[in-house]
Short mmCIF file of C-alpha atoms and ligand atoms in Angstrom, two decimals:
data_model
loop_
_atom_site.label_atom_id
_atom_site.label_comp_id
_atom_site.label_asym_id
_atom_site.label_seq_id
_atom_site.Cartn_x
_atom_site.Cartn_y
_atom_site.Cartn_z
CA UNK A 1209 -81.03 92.79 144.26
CA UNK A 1210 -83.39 94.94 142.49
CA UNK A 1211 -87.42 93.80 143.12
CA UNK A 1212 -88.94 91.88 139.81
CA UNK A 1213 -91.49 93.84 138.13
CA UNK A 1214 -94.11 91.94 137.06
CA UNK A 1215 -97.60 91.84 135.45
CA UNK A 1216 -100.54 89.18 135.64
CA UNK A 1217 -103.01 88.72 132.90
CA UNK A 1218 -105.97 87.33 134.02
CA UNK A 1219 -104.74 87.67 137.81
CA UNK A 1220 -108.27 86.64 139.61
CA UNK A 1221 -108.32 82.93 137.91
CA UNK A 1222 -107.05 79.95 139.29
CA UNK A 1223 -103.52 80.09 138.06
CA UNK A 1224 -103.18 84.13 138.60
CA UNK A 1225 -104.24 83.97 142.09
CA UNK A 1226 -101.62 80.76 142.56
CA UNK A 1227 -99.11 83.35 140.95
CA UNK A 1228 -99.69 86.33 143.49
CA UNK A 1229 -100.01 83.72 146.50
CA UNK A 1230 -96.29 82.83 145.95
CA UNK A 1231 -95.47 86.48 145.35
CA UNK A 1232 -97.21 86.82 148.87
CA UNK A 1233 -94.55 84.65 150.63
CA UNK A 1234 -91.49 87.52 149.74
CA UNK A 1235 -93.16 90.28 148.58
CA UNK A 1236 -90.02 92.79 148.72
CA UNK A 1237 -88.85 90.59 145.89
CA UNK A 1238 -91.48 92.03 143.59
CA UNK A 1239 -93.01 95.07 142.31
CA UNK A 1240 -96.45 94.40 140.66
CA UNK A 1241 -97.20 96.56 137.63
CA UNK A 1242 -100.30 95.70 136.35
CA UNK A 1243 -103.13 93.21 136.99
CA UNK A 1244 -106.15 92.14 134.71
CA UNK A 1245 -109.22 89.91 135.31
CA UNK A 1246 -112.57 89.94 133.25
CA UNK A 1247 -115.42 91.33 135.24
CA UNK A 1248 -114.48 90.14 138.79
CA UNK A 1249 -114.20 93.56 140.54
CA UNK A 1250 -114.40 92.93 143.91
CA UNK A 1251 -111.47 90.02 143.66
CA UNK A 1252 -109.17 92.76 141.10
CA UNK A 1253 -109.32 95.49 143.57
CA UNK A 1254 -108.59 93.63 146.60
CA UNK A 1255 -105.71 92.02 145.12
CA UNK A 1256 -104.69 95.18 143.33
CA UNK A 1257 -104.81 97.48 146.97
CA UNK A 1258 -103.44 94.20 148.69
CA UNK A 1259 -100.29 93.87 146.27
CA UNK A 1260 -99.94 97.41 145.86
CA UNK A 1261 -100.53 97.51 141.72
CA UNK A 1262 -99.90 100.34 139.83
CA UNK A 1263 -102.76 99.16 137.73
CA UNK A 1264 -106.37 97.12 137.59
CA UNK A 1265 -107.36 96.62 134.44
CA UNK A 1266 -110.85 94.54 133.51
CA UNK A 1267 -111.69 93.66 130.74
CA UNK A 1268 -115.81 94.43 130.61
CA UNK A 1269 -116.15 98.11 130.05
CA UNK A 1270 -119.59 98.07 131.84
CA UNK A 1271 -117.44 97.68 135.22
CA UNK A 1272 -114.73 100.45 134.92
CA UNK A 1273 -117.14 102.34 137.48
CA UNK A 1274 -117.33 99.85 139.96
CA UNK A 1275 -113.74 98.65 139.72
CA UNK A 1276 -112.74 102.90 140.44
CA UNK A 1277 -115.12 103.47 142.78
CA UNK A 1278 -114.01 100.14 144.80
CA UNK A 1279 -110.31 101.19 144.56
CA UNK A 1280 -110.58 105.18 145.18
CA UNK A 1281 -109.05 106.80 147.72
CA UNK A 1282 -106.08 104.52 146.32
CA UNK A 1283 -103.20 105.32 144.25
CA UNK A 1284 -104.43 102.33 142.15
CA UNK A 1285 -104.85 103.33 138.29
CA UNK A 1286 -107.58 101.78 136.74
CA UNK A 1287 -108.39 101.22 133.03
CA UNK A 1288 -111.51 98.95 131.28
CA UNK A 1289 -111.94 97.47 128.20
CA UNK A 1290 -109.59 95.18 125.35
CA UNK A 1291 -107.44 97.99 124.21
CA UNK A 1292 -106.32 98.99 128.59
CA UNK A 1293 -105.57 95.09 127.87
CA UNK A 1294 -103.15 95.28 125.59
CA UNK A 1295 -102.15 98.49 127.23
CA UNK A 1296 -101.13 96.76 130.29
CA UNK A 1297 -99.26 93.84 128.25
CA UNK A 1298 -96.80 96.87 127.31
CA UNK A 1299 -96.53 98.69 130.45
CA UNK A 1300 -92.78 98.24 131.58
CA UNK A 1301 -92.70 95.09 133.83
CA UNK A 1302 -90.19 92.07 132.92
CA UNK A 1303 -91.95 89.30 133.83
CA UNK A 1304 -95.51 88.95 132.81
CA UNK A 1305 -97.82 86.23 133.56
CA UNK A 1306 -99.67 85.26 130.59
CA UNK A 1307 -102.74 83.30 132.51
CA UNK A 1308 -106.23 84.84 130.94
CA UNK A 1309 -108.04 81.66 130.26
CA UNK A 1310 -109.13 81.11 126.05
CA UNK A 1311 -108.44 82.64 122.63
CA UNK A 1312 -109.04 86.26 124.63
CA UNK A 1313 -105.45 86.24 126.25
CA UNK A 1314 -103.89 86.51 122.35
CA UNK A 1315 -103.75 89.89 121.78
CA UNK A 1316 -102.40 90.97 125.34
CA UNK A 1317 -100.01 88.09 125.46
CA UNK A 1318 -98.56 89.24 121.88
CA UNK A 1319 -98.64 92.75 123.33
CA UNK A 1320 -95.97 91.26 126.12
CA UNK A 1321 -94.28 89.17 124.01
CA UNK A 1322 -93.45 91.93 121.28
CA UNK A 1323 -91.92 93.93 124.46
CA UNK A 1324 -89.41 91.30 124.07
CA UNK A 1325 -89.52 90.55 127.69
CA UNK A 1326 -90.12 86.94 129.49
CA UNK A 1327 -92.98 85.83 128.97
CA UNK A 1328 -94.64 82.98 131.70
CA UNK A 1329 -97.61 81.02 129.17
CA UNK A 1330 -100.39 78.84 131.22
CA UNK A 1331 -102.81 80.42 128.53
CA UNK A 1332 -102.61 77.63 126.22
CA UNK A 1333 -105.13 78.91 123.46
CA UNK A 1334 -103.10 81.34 122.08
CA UNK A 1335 -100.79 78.71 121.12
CA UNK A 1336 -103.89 76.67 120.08
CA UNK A 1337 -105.29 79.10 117.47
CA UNK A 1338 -102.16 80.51 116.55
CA UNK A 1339 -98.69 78.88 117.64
CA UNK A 1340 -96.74 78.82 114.53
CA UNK A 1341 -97.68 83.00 114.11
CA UNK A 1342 -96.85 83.66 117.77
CA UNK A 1343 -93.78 81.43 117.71
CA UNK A 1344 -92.35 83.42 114.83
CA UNK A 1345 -92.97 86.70 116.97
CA UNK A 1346 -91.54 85.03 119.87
CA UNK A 1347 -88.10 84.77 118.10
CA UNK A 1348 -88.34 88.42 115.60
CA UNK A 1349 -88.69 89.86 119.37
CA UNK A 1350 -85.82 88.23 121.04
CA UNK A 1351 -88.67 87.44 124.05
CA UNK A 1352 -88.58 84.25 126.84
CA UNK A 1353 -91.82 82.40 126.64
CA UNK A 1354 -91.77 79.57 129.66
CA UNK A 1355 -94.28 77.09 129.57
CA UNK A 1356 -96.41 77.25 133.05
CA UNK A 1357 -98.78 74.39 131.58
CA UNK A 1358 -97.42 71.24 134.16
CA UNK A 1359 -96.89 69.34 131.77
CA UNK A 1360 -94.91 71.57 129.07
CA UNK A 1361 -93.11 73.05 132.09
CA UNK A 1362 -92.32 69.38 133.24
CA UNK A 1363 -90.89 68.72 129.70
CA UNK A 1364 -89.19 72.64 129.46
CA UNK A 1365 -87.13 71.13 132.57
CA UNK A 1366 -85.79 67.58 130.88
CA UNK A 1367 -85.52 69.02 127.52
CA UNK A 1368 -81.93 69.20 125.67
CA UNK A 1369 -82.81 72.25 123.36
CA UNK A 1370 -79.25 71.79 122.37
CA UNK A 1371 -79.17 67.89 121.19
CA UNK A 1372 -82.57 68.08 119.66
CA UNK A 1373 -82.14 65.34 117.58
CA UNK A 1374 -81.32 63.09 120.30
CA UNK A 1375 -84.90 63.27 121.57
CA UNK A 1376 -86.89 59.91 120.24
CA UNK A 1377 -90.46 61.51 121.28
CA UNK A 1378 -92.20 63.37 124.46
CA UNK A 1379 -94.74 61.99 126.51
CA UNK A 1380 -97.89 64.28 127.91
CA UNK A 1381 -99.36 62.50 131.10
CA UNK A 1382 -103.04 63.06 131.44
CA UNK A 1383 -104.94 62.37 134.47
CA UNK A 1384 -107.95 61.10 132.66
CA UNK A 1385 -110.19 63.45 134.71
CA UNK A 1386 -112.93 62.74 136.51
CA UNK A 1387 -114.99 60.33 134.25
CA UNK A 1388 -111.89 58.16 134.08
CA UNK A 1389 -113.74 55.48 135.01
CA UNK A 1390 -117.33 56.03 134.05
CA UNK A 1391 -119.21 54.77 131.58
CA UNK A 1392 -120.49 56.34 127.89
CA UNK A 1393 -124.47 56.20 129.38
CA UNK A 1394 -123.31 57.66 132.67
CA UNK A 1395 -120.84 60.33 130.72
CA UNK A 1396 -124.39 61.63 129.20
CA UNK A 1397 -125.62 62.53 131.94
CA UNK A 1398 -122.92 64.60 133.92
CA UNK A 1399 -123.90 67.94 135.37
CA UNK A 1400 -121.39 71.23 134.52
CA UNK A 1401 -120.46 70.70 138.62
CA UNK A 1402 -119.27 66.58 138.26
CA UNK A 1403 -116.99 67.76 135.10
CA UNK A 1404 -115.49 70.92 137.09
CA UNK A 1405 -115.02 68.58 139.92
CA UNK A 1406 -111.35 67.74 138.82
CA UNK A 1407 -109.80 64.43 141.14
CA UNK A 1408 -106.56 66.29 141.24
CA UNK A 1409 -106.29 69.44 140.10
CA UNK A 1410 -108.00 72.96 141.64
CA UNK A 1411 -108.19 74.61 138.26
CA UNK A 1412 -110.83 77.03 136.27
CA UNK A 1413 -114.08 75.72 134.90
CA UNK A 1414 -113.04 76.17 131.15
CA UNK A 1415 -110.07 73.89 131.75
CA UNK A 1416 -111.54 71.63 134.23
CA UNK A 1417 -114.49 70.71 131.90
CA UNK A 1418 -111.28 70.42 129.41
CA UNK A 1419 -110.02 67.62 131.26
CA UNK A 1420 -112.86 65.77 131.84
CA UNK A 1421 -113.42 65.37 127.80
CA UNK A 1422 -109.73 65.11 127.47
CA UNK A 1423 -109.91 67.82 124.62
CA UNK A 1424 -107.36 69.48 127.53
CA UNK A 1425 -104.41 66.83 126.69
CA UNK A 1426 -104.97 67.80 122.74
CA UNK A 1427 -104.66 71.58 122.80
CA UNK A 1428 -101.67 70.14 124.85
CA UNK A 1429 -100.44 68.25 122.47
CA UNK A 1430 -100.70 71.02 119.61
CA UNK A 1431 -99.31 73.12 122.78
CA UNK A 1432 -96.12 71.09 122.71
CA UNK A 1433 -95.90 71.31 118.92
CA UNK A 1434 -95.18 74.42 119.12
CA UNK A 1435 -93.28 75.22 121.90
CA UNK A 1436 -90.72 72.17 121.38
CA UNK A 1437 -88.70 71.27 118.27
CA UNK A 1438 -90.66 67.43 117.53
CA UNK A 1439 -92.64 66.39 114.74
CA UNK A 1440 -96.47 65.84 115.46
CA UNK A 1441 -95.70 61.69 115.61
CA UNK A 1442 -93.48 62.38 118.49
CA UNK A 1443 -95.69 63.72 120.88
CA UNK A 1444 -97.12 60.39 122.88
CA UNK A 1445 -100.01 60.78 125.49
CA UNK A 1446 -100.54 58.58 128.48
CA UNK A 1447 -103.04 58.52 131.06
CA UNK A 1448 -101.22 58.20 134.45
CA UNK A 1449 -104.08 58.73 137.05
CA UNK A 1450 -101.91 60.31 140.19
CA UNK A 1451 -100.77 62.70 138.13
CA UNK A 1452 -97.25 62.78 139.74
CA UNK A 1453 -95.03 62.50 136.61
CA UNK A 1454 -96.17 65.97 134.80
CA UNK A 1455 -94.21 64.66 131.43
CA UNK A 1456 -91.28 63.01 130.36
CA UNK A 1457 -88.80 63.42 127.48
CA UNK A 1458 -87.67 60.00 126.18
CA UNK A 1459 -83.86 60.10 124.15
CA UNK A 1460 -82.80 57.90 121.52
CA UNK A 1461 -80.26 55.72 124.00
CA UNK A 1462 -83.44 54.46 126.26
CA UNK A 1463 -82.95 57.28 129.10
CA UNK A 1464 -86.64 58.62 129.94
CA UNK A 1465 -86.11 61.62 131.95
CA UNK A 1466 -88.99 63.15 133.56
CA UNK A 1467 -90.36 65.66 135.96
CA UNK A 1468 -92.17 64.79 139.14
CA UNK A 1469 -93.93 66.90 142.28
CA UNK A 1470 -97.08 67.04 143.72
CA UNK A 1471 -100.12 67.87 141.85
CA UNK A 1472 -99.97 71.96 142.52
CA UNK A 1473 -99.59 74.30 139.98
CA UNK A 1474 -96.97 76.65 141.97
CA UNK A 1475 -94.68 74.27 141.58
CA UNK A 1476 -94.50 75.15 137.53
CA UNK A 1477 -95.63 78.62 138.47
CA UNK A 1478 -92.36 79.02 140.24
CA UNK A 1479 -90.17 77.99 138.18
CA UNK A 1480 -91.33 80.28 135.75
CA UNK A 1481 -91.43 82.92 138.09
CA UNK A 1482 -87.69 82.20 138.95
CA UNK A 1483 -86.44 81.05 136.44
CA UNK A 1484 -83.35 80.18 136.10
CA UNK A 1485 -83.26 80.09 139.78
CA UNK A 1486 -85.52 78.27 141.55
CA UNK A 1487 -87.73 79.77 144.36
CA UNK A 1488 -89.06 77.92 147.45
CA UNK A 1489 -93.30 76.94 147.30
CA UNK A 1490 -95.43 75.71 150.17
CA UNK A 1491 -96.08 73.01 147.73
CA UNK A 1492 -96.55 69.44 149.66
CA UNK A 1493 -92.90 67.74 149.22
CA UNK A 1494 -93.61 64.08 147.09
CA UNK A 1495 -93.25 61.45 149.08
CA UNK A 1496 -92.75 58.20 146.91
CA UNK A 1497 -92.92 55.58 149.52
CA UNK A 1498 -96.45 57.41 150.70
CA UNK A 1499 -97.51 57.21 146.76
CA UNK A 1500 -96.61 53.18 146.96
CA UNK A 1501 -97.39 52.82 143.07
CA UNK A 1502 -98.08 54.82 139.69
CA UNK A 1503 -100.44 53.99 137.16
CA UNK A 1504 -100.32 53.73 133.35
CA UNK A 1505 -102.86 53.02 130.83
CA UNK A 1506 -103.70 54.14 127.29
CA UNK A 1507 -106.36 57.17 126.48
CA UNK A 1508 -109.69 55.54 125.91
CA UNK A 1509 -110.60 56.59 122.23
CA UNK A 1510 -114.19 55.20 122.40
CA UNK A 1511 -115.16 57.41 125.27
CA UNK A 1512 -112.71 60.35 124.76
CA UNK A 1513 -113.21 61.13 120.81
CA UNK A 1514 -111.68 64.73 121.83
CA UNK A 1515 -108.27 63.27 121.95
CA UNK A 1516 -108.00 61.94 118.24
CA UNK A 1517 -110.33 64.99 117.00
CA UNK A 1518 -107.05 67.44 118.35
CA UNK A 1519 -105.08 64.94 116.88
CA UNK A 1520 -106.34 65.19 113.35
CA UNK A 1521 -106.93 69.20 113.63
CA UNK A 1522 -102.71 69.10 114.43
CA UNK A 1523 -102.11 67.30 111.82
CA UNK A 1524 -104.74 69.31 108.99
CA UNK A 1525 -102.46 72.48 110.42
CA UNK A 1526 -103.49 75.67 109.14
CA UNK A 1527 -106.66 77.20 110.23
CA UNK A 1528 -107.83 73.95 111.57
CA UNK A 1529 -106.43 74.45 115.12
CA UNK A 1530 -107.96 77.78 115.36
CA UNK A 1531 -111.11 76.25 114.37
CA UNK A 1532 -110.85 73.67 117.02
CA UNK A 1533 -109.96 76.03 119.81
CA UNK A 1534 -113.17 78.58 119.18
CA UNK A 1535 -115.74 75.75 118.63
CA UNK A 1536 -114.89 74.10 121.77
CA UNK A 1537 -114.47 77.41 124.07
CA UNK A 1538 -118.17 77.68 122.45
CA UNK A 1539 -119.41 74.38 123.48
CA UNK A 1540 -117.50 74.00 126.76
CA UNK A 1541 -119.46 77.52 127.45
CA UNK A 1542 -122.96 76.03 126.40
CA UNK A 1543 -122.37 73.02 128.85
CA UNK A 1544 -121.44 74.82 131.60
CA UNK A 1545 -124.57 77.04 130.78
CA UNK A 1546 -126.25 73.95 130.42
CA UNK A 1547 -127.31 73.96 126.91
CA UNK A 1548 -125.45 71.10 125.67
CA UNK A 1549 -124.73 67.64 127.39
CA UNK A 1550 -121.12 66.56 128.19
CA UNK A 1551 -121.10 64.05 125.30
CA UNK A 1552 -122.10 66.81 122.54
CA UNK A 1553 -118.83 69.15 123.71
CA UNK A 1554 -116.72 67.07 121.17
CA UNK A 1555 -119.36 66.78 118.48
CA UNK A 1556 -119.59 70.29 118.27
CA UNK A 1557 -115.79 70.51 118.09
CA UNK A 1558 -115.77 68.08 115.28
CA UNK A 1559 -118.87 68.98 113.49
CA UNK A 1560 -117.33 72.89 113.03
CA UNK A 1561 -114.10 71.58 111.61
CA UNK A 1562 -116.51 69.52 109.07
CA UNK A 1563 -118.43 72.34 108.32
CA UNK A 1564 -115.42 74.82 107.59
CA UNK A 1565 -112.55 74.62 105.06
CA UNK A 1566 -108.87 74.75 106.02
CA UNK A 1567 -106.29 77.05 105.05
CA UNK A 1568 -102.69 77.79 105.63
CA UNK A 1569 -102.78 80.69 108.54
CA UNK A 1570 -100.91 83.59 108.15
CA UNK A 1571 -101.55 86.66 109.57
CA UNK A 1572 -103.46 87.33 113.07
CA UNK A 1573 -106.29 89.23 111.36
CA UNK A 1574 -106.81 85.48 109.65
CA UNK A 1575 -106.70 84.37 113.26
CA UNK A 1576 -108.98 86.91 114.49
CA UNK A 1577 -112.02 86.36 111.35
CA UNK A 1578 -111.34 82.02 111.78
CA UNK A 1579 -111.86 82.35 115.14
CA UNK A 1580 -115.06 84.41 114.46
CA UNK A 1581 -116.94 82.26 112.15
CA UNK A 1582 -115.94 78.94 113.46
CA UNK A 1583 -117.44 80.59 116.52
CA UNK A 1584 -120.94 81.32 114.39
CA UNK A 1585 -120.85 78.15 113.02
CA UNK A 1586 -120.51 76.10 116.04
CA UNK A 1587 -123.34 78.43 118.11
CA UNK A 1588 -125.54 76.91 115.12
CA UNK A 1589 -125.03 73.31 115.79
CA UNK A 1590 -125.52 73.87 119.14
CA UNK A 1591 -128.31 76.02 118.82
CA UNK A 1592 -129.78 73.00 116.56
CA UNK A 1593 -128.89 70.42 119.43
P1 LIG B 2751 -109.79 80.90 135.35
O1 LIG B 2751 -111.10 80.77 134.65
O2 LIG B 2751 -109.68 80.49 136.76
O3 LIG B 2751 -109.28 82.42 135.25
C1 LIG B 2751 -109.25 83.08 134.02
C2 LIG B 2751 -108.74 84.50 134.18
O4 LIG B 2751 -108.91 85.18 132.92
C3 LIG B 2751 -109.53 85.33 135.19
O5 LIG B 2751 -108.70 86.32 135.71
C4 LIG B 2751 -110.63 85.94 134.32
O6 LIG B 2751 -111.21 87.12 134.91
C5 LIG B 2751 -109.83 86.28 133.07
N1 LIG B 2751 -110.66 86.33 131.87
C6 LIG B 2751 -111.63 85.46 131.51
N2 LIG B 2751 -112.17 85.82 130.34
C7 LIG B 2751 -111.53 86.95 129.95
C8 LIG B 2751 -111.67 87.82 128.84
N3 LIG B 2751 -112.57 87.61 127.88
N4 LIG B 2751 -110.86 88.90 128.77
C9 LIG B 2751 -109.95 89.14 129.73
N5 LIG B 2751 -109.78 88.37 130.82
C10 LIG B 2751 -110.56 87.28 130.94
O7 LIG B 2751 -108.74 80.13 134.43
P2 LIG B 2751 -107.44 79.32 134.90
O8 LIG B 2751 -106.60 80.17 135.80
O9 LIG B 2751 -107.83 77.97 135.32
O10 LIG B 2751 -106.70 79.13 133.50
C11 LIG B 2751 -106.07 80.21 132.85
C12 LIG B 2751 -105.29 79.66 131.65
O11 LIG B 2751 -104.25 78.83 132.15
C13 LIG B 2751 -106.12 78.78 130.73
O12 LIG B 2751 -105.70 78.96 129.42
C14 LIG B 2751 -105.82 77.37 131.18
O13 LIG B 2751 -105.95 76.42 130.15
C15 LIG B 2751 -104.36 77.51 131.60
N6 LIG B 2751 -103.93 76.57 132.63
C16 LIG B 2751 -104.56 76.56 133.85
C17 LIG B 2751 -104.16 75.67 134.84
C18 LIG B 2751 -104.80 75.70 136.20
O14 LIG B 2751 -104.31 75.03 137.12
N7 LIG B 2751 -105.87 76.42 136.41
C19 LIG B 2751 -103.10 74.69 134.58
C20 LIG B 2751 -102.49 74.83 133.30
C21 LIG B 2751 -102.90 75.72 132.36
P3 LIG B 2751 -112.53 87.00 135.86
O15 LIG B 2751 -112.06 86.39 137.15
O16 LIG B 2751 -112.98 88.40 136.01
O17 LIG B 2751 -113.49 86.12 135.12
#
């Protein structure tokens, strides 16, 4: 069998480097094309010389030196800047890896996905600002998206696309993060290193801080929208604190079927990287009777307003998911800069939508300008806080 070209966006974050360490474990069964990160040089060109990439890309122009002077002497291209993005999106691999974190990974993922090719989505924000637009493009381009998100890949797996209307409603686990258990007073106070501190998951800081407020498991939830045929009031959330059951699809006669594994993302890195096959991971095997029980409990709405604020910006529609998405990549930025308390992250979020009106969406340059001033607006509240 021929090796599987393949391409990682964003290939120095948490869920890229998962991606190239099970590529490690048969490496003759791939051929990497192209990998991108952001401005992390040092980490791009290793992995780029180590996997033996046709290209590095990043992202910040101001490092294209740096990133060719670490990988000369090497038959490595390089590129730098948004447009070498996009231009690695279209180079010819077959699989690409869609895992550059926020509302930056849009244009390059559309760039793969209008190559018509298979396309593995952990970046969840593109679907966030603009999942009705990219679903459409999805299907005019005859292209696979796989969901890499645990929970949407957990879901992907039990899913009868072909009885549809036999599904009652889908079920999102949630962790609850690492304030699960703390209280609104101490939830002031928590530093940018407590909320990256995830109990379960090794993940970026964006998405990490994400799960703490719980605004993670309502871009999931307009995630899911979009990527599965259910109406908005069929998508249930539960917190389920060992985060063993990634999801579960429940159907009209009473059958819940669900996913389960270990908390480790190469298990739904895998099975989009195999897919339909499924490839072996170094992933710890469950063991149930080790596990003894598994907890349930509803999302606390007092304490985790980020939750019903996703909920509502779903249900608007239109521009107001967009808006959602860029006013809390802004805030989630000002706490980890420390700006902004953990508390403010979803007043931000719902202050913007406030501020702004909502409109139907429909074109990407309308994703491109809402995305811009929701981003002014919110850097104004939180310049006022
Ligand atoms: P990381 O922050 O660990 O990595 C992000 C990657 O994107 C890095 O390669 C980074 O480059 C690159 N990047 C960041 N900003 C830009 C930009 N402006 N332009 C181009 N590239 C950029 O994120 P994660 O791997 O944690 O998450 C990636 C996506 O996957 C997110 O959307 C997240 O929600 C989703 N996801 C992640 C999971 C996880 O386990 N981590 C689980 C499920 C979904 P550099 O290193 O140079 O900064």
């Amino acid at each position: 069998m021929s090796a599987k070209t393949v391409t990682i966006l964003g290939s120095t974050g948490s869920v890229g480097c998962n991606t190239l360490d099970l590529i490690s474990r048969t490496p003759e069964a791939y051929d990497v094309v192209a990998l991108t990160a952001n401005r992390n040089v040092s980490e791009l060109a290793s992995q780029a010389k180590n996997f033996n990439a046709e290209y590095a890309v990043i992202a910040d122009e101001a490092c294209y030196q740096d990133l060719k002077d670490a990988l000369s002497g090497t038959p490595v291209k390089v590129a730098a800047g948004q447009q070498a993005l996009d231009d690695a999106a279209q180079l010819s691999a077959e699989w690409v890896m869609a895992s550059i974190v926020g509302a930056a990974g849009l244009r390059p993922t559309l760039s793969a996905i209008r190559r018509g090719v298979t396309v593995a989505l952990a970046n969840k924000e593109c679907l966030v600002c603009a999942g009705g637009l990219m679903m459409q493009e999805v299907k005019d381009h005859s292209a696979i998206l796989l969901p890499v998100d645990s929970e949407h890949n957990a879901i992907f797996q039990v899913f009868d696309f072909d009885r549809a209307d036999s599904v009652e409603s889908i079920t999102l686990t949630a962790s609850g993060g690492p304030f699960i258990n703390s209280s609104s007073e101490d939830m002031a106070r928590v530093t940018p290193e407590q909320a990256v501190a995830h109990p379960n998951w090794d993940m970026g800081a964006k998405i990490s801080v994400d799960s703490a407020t719980m605004m993670n498991k309502g871009l999931e939830m307009i995630e899911a929208y979009h990527l599965f045929p259910v109406k908005e009031e069929q998508i249930e959330i539960i917190v389920h604190p060992q985060s063993v059951i990634h999801s579960m699809v429940t159907y009209k006669d009473g059958s819940v079927l669900a996913q389960l594994g270990s908390p480790d993302m190469r298990i739904p890195i895998s099975y989009s990287l195999g897919w339909p096959e499924r490839i072996e991971t170094p992933a710890k095997k469950l063991d149930l009777k080790e596990l003894a029980r598994l907890d349930f409990l509803d999302p606390d709405p007092v304490r985790f307003p980020a939750l019903r604020i996703a909920r509502e910006a779903l249900h608007m529609g239109g521009t107001a998911p967009t808006i959602l998405n860029a006013a809390n990549e802004m805030a989630v930025f000002a706490f980890l800069e420390g700006r902004i308390n953990f508390l403010d992250i979803a007043g931000v979020v719902e202050e913007t939508l406030t501020q702004l009106d909502t409109s139907p969406l429909t074109s990407f340059k309308m994703v491109h300008d809402i995305d811009e001033e929701a981003r002014a607006v919110a850097q104004r509240i939180i310049g006022r806080l």
